[in-house]
Short mmCIF file of C-alpha atoms and ligand atoms in Angstrom, two decimals:
data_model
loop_
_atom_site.label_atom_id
_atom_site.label_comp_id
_atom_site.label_asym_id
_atom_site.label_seq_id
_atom_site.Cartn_x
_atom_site.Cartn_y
_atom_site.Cartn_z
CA UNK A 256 0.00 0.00 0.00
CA UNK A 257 0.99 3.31 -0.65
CA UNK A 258 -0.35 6.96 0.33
CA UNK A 259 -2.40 8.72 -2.23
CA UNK A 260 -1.05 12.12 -3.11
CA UNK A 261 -2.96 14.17 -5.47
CA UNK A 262 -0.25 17.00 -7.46
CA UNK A 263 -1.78 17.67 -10.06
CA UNK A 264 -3.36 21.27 -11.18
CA UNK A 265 -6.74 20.15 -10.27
CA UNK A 266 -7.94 18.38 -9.05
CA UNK A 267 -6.28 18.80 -5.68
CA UNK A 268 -6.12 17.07 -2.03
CA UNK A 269 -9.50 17.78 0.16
CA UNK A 270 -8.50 18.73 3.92
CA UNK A 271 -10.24 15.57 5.89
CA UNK A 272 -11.87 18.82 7.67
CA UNK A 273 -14.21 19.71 4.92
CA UNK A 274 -14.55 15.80 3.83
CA UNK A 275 -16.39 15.52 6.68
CA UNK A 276 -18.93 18.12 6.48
CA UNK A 277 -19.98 17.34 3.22
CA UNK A 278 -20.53 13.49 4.90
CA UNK A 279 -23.30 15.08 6.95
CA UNK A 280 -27.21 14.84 6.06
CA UNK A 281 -28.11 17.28 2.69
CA UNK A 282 -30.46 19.64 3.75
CA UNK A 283 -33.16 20.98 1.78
CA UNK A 284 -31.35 24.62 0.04
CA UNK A 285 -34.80 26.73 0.50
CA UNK A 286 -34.48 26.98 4.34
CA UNK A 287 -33.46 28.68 6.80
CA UNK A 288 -30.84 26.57 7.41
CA UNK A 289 -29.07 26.67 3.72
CA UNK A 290 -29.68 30.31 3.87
CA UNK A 291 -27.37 30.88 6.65
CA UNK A 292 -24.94 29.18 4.83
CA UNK A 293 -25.39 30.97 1.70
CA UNK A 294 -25.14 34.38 3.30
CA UNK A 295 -21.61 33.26 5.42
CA UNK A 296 -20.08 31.44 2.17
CA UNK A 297 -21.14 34.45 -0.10
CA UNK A 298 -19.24 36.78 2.58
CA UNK A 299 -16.68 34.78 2.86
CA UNK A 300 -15.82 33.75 -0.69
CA UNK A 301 -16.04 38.25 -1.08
CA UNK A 302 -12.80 38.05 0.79
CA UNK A 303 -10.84 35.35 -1.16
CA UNK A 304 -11.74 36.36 -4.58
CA UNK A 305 -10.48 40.02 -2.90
CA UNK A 306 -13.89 42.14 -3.96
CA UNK A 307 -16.51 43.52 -2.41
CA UNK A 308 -18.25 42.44 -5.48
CA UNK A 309 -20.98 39.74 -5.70
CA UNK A 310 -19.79 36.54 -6.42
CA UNK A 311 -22.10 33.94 -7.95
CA UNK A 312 -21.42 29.75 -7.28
CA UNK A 313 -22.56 27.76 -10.18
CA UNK A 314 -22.94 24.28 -9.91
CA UNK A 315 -20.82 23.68 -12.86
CA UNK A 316 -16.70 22.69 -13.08
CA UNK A 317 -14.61 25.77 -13.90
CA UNK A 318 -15.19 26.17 -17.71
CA UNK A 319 -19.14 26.77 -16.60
CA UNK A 320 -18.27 29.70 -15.11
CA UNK A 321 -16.03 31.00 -18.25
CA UNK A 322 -18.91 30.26 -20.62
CA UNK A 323 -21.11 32.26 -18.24
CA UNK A 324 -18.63 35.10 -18.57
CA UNK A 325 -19.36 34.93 -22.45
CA UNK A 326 -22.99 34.50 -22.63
CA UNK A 327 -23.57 37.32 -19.85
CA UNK A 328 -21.35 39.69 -21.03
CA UNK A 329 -21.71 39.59 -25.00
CA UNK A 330 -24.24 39.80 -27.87
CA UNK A 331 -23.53 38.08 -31.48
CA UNK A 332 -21.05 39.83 -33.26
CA UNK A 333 -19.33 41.47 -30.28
CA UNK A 334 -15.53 42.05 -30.40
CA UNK A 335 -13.56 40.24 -27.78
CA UNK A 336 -9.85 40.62 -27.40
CA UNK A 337 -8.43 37.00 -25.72
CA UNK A 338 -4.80 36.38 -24.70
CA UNK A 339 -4.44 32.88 -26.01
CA UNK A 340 -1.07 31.49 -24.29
CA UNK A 341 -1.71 27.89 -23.92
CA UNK A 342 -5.27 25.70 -23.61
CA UNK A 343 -6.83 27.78 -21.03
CA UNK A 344 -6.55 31.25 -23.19
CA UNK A 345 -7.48 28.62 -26.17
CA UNK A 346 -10.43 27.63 -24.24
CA UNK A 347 -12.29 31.46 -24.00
CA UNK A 348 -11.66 31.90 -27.42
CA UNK A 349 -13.12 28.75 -28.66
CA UNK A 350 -16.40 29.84 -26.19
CA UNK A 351 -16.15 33.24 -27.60
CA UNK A 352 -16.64 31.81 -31.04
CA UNK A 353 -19.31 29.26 -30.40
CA UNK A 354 -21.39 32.08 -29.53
CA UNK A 355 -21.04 34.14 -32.54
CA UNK A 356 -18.40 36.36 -30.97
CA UNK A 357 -15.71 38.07 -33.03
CA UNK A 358 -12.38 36.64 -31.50
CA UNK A 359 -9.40 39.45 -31.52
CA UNK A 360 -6.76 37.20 -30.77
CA UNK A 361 -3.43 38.02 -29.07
CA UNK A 362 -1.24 35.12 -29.24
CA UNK A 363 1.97 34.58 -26.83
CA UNK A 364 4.54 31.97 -27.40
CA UNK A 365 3.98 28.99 -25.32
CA UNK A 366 5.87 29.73 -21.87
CA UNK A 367 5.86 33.31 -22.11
CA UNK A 368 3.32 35.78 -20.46
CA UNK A 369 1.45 38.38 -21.70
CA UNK A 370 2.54 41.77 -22.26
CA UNK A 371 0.01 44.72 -20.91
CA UNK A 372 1.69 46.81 -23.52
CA UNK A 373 0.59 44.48 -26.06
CA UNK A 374 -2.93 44.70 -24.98
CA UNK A 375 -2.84 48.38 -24.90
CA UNK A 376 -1.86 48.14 -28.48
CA UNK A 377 -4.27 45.93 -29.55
CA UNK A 378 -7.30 47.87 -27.37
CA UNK A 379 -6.32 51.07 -29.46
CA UNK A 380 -5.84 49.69 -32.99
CA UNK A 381 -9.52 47.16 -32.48
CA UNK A 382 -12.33 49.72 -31.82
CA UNK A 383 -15.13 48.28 -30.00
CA UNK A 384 -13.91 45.85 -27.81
CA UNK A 385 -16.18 44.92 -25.53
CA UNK A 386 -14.29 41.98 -23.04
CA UNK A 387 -10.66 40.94 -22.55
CA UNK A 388 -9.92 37.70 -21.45
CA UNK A 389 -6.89 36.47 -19.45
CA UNK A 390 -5.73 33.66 -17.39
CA UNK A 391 -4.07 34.55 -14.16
CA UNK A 392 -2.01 30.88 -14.16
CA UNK A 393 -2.38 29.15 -17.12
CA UNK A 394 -2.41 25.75 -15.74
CA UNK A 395 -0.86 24.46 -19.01
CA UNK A 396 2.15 26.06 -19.26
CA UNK A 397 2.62 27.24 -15.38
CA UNK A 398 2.74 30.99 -16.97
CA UNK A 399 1.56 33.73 -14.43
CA UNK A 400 0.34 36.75 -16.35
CA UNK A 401 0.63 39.99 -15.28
CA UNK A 402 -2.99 40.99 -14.60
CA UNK A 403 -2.02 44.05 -12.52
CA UNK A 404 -0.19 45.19 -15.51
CA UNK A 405 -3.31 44.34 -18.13
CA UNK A 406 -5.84 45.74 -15.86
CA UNK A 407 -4.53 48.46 -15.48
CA UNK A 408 -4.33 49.20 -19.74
CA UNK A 409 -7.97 48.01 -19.82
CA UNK A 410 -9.17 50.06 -16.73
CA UNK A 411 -8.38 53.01 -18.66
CA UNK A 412 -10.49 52.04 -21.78
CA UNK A 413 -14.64 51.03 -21.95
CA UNK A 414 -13.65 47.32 -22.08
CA UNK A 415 -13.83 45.17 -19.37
CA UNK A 416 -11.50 42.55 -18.05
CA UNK A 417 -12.39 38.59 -16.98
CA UNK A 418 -9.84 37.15 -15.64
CA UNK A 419 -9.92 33.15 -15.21
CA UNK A 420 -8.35 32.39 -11.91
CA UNK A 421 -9.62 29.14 -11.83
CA UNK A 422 -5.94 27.37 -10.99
CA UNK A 423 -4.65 30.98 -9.62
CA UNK A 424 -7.07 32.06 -6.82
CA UNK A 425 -4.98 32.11 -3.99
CA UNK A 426 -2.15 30.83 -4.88
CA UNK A 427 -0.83 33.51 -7.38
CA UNK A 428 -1.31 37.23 -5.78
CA UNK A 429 -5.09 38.49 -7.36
CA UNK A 430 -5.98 42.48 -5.73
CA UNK A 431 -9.31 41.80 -7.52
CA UNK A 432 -10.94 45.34 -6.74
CA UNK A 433 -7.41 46.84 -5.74
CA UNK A 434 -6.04 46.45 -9.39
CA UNK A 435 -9.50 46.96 -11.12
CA UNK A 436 -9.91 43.87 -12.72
CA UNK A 437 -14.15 43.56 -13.20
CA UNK A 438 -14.63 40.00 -13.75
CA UNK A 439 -12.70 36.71 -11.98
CA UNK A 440 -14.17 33.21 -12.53
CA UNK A 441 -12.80 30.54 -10.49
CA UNK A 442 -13.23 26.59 -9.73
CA UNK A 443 -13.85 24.65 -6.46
CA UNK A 444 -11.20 21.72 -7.36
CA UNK A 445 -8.13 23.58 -7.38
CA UNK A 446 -6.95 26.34 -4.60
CA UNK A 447 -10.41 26.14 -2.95
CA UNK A 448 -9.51 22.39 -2.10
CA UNK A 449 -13.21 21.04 -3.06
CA UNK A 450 -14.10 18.27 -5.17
CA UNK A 451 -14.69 19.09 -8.73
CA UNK A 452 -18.15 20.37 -9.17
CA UNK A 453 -18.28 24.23 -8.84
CA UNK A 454 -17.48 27.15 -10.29
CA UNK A 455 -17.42 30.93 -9.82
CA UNK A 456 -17.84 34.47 -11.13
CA UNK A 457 -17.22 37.47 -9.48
CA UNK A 458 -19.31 40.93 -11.17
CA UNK A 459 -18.27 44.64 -10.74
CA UNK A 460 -20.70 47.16 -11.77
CA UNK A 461 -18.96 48.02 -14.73
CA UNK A 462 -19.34 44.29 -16.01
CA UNK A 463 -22.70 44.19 -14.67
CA UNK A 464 -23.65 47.23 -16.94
CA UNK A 465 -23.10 44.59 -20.08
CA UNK A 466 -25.32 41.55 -18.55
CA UNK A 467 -28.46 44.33 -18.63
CA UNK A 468 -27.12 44.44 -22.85
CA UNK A 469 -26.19 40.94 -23.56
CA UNK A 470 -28.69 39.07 -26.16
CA UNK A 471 -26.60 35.99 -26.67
CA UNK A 472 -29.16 32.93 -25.91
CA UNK A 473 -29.02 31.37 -22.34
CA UNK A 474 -31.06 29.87 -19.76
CA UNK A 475 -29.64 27.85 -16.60
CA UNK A 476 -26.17 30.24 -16.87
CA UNK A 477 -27.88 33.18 -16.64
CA UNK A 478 -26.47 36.08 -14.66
CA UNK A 479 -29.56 38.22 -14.48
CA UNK A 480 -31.23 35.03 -12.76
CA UNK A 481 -29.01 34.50 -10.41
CA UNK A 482 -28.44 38.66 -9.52
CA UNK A 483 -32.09 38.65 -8.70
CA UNK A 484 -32.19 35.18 -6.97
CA UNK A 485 -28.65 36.38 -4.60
CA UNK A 486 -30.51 39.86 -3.63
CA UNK A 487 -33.13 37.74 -1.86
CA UNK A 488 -30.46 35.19 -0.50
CA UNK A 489 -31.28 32.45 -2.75
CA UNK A 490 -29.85 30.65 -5.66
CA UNK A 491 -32.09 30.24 -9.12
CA UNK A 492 -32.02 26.38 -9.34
CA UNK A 493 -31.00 23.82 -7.01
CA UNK A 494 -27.52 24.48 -5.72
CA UNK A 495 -24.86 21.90 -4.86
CA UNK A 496 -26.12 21.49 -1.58
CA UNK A 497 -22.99 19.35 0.06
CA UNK A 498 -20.55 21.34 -1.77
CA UNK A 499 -21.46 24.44 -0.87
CA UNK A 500 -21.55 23.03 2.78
CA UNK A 501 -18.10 21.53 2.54
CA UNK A 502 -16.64 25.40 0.96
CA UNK A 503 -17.81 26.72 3.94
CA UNK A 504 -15.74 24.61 5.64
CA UNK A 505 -12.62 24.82 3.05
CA UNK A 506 -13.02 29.25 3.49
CA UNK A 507 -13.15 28.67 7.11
CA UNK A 508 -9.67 27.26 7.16
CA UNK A 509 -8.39 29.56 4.27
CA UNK A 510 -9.79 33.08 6.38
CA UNK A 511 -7.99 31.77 9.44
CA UNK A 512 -4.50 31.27 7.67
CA UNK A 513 -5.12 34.52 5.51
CA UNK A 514 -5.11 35.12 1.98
CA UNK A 515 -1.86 36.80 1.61
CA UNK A 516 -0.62 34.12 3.85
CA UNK A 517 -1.93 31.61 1.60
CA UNK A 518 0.06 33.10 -1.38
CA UNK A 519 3.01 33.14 0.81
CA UNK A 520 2.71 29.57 1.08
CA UNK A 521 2.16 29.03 -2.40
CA UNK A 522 4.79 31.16 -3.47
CA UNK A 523 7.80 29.61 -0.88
CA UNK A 524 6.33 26.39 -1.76
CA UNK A 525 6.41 26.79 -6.06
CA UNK A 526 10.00 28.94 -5.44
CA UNK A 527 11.62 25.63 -3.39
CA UNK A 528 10.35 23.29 -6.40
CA UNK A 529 11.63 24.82 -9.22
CA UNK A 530 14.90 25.36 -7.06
CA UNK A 531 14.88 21.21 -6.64
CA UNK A 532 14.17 20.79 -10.43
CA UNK A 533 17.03 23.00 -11.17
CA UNK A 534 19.09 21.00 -9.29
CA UNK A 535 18.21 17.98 -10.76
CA UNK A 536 19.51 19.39 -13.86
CA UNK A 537 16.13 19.80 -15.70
CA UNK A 538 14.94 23.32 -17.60
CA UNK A 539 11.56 25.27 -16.20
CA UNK A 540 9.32 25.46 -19.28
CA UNK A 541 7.71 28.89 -17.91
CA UNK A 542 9.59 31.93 -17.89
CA UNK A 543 7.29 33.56 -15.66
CA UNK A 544 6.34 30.42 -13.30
CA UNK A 545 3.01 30.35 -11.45
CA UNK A 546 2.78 29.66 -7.62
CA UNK A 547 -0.04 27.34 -8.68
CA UNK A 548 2.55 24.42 -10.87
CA UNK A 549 5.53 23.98 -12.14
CA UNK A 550 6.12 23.09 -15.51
CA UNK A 551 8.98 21.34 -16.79
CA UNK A 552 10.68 19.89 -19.73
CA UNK A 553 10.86 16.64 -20.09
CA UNK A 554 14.92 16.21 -20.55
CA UNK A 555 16.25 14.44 -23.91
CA UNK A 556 16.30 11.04 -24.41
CA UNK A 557 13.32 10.57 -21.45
CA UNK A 558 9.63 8.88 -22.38
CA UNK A 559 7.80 12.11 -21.09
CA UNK A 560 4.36 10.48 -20.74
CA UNK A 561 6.92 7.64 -18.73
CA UNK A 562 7.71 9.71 -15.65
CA UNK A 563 3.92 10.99 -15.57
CA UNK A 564 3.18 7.34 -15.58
CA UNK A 565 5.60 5.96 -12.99
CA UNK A 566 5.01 8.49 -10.84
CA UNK A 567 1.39 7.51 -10.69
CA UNK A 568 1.28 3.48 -11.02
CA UNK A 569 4.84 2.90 -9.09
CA UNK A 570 4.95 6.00 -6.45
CA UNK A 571 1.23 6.80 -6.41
CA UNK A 572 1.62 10.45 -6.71
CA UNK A 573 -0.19 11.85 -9.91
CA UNK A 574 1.31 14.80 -11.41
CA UNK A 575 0.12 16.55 -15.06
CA UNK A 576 1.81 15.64 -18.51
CA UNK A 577 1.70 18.25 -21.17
CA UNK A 578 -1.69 18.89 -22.91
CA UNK A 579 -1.59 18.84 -27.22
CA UNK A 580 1.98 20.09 -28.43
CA UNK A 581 3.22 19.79 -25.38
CA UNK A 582 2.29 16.06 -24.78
CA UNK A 583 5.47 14.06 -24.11
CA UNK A 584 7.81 17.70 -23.50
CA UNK A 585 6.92 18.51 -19.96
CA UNK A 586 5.69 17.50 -16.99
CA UNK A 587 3.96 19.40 -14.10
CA UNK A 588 3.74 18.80 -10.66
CA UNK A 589 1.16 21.42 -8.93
CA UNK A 590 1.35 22.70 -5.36
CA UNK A 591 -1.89 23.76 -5.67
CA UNK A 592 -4.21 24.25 -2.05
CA UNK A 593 -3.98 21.62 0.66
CA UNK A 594 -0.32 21.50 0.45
CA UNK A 595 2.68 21.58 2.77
CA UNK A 596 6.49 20.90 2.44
CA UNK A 597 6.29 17.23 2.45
CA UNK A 598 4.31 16.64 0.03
CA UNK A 599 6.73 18.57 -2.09
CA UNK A 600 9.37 16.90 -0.17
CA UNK A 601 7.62 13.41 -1.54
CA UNK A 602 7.13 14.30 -5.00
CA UNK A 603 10.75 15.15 -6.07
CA UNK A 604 11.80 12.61 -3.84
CA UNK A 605 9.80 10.20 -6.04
CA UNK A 606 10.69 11.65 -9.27
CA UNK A 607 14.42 11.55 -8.74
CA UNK A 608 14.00 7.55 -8.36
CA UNK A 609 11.54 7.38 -11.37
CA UNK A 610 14.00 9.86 -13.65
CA UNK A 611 16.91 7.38 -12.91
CA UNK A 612 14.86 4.42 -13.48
CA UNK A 613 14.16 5.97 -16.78
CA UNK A 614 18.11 6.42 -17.64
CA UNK A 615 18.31 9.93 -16.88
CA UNK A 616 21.69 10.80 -14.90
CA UNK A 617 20.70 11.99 -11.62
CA UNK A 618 22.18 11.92 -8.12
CA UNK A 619 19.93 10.72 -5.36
CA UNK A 620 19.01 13.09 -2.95
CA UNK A 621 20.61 16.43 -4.67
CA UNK A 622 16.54 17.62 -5.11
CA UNK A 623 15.35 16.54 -1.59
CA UNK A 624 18.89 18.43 -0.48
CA UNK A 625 17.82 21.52 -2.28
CA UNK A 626 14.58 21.38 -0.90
CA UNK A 627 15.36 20.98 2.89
CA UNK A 628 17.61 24.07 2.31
CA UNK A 629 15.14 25.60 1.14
CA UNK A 630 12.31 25.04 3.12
CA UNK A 631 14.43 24.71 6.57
C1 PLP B 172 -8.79 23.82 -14.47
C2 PLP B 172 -8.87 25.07 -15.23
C3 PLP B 172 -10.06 25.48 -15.86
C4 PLP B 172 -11.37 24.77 -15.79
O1 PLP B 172 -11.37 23.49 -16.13
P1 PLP B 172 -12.60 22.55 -15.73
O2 PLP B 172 -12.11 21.22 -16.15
O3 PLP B 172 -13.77 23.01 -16.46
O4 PLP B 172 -12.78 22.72 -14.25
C5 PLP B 172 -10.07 26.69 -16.51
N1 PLP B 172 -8.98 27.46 -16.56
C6 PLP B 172 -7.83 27.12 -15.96
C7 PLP B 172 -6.68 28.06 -16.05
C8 PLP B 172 -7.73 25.91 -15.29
O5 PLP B 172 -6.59 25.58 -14.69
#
C-alpha cells in the first residue's frame, strides 16, 4: 500500500476537515438553514476572490463559469480581445466563437506571459472591444500573467477585463478590486480544495452594466437570474447542496490562515520546487512560473508520458503531462491548495527515483537536499 497524493493542477487534495462536512445529512437549500450558509459562504468567498463584489457559485466545473462570462457579457457579433497562451486562453476563445463572438486574438509563445503593452496596443488599434480575457495561471504552461499590468491598460479604456483564476485564486497574488480587474471566474477543485463540481464568477458594476445588454441565448447560466435570486439570498435552481456546505468549511480554514498568507505559502512552496528541479539538472518550461505548478521539460532522451506514468502506477503520486503540443515535453507537478512541504518533499523525492529508473543521470538526494535548504 501506498499513500495517495494528489499533485496535479486540479484536481487537488480535500482537507479531511471539509470531507467531513460534506458526509453530513443534505439539507433541503430553500431553508433557513441553507440560507445561513449561503449568506456566510457568499461573505466569505467576497474576501478570497479580494472584492466587495458579488460573487455567484454555479454548480458547474470551472469552464461553466467562463462560458457564463461569455454568454452574460456579450451579444452576437461582439468584439472580444483573448490572450491565447496555452489551452486555457485557447479555451475562452473557442467559447467566444461558439457564440457568434468576433475573437481578436493576441497570441503569446507557449511559456511566455502576456505583455500589458501588447494589450494596450491591440485595445487602441480594435475599436469596439467589448471583453478581454486572461488567465491569471495558465495551468498548461505554469505561466503567471501579469494581470495588474493588463488591468490596469484596460481600466483606462470602456472594455472590461475577466480574468480566469480558476488554478490561480490564492495561490498567485489576485488584488481583484485593488487592481480593477471587473470580472474573476474561479473553480472549487483547485486552490479552494473542493471536489470538482463548482465554479465561480465574481461581477463589478462596470461588467454588470453589459449583462443588462447581452442578447446571446441562455437559460440555466444566466447572470440576471441569479443577480435577482442572490438579492433575496437564494440561488435560481438547485444548488450543490454538500458542496457548498463543505466550501464553507474549506473558506473557514483559508480566512484563518489569511489570503496573503496563503500566497506566501504558495509562493515559498512553487519557489523551493523549481529550485529542486534546477538541481536535478532539468529546464523550467515557464519563464514567468506560477505559484499554482511547475512546468517542466521533459529532458532528452526521457519517455515524457513515462515519468507521468511511474510516478502515478509505481509512487502513487499523480502529477500533469503536457496537454496537445506539449504532450510528451513537460511534466507538471502542482502545489496547488492543501499542500505543505512534504508533500513537495515526496514528490521530487519520487521523481528523482523514477527519472533514474528511466536512464536519466541523476544523483539521489541532490533535489530533496535543495529542498530541505530551502524550506528549513
Ligand atoms: C482547471 C482550469 C479550468 C477549468 O477546467 P474545468 O475542467 O472546467 O474545471 C479553466 N482554466 C484554468 C486556467 C484551469 O486551470
Amino acid at each position: 500500500m501506498k499513500k495517495y497524493r494528489l499533485m496535479s493542477p486540479g484536481p487537488t487534495p480535500v482537507p479531511e476537515k471539509v470531507l467531513l462536512k460534506m458526509a453530513d445529512t443534505i439539507i433541503h437549500h430553500r431553508t433557513p438553514q441553507f440560507q445561513v450558509v449561503l449568506k456566510e459562504v457568499s461573505e466569505k468567498l467576497k474576501k478570497v476572490f479580494c472584492t466587495a463584489n458579488p460573487v455567484f457559485i454555479f454548480a458547474s466545473s470551472g469552464t461553466g463559469a467562463m462560458e457564463v462570462s461569455v454568454v452574460n457579457l456579450l451579444s452576437k457579433g461582439d468584439k472580444a480581445l483573448v490572450v491565447r497562451g496555452g489551452k486555457f486562453g485557447e479555451r475562452f476563445g473557442e467559447i467566444c466563437q461558439a457564440y457568434g463572438v468576433e475573437v481578436v486574438a493576441y497570441d503569446i509563445e507557449s511559456g511566455k506571459a502576456a505583455d500589458p503593452a501588447m494589450i494596450k496596443k491591440l485595445l487602441k488599434d480594435n475599436k469596439g472591444i467589448k471583453v478581454v480575457y486572461s488567465t491569471l495561471c495558465e495551468t498548461s504552461t505554469g505561466v503567471v500573467n501579469d494581470i495588474k499590468g493588463i488591468a490596469k491598460e484596460v481600466a483606462a479604456t470602456d472594455a472590461v477585463l475577466v480574468v480566469d483564476a480558476v488554478s490561480g485564486l490564492s495561490a498567485d497574488e489576485l488584488k481583484t478590486d485593488e487592481w480593477g480587474v471587473d470580472v474573476v471566474v474561479s473553480g472549487s477543485q483547485k486552490g479552494l480544495m473542493l471536489p470538482p463540481g463548482l465554479s465561480f464568477l465574481s461581477l463589478s458594476k462596470k461588467a454588470e452594466k453589459l449583462v443588462e445588454t447581452s442578447n446571446i441565448p441562455k437559460y440555466y447560466f444566466s447572470l440576471k437570474a441569479a443577480i435577482k435570486a442572490y438579492a433575496k439570498n437564494d440561488t435560481p435552481w438547485t444548488p450543490a447542496v454538500s458542496l457548498v456546505i463543505g466550501l464553507n468549511g474549506a473558506l473557514d480554514m483559508m480566512l484563518q490562515e489569511g489570503v496573503d498568507n496563503i500566497v506566501a505559502r504558495h509562493a515559498r512552496l512553487a519557489k523551493a520546487t523549481r529550485a529542486a528541479v534546477k538541481a536535478l539538472g532539468l529546464e523550467l518550461f515557464a519563464v514567468n512560473p506560477s505559484n499554482a505548478v511547475t512546468a517542466v521539460k521533459v529532458p532528452q532522451g526521457v519517455d515524457g508520458g513515462a515519468i507521468v506514468k511511474k510516478m502515478r502506477d509505481e509512487q502513487s503520486i499523480t502529477i500533469a503531462g503536457g496537454q496537445s503540443e506539449l504532450k510528451g515535453k513537460i511534466f507538471r507537478v502542482a502545489h496547488l491548495g492543501y499542500m505543505d512541504e512534504y508533500d513537495i518533499i515526496a514528490s521530487i523525492a519520487a521523481l528523482e527515483m523514477v527519472l533514474s529508473q528511466l536512464g536519466y543521470k541523476v544523483e539521489l538526494g541532490k533535489g530533496v537536499a535543495k529542498l530541505e535548504e530551502l524550506l528549513k
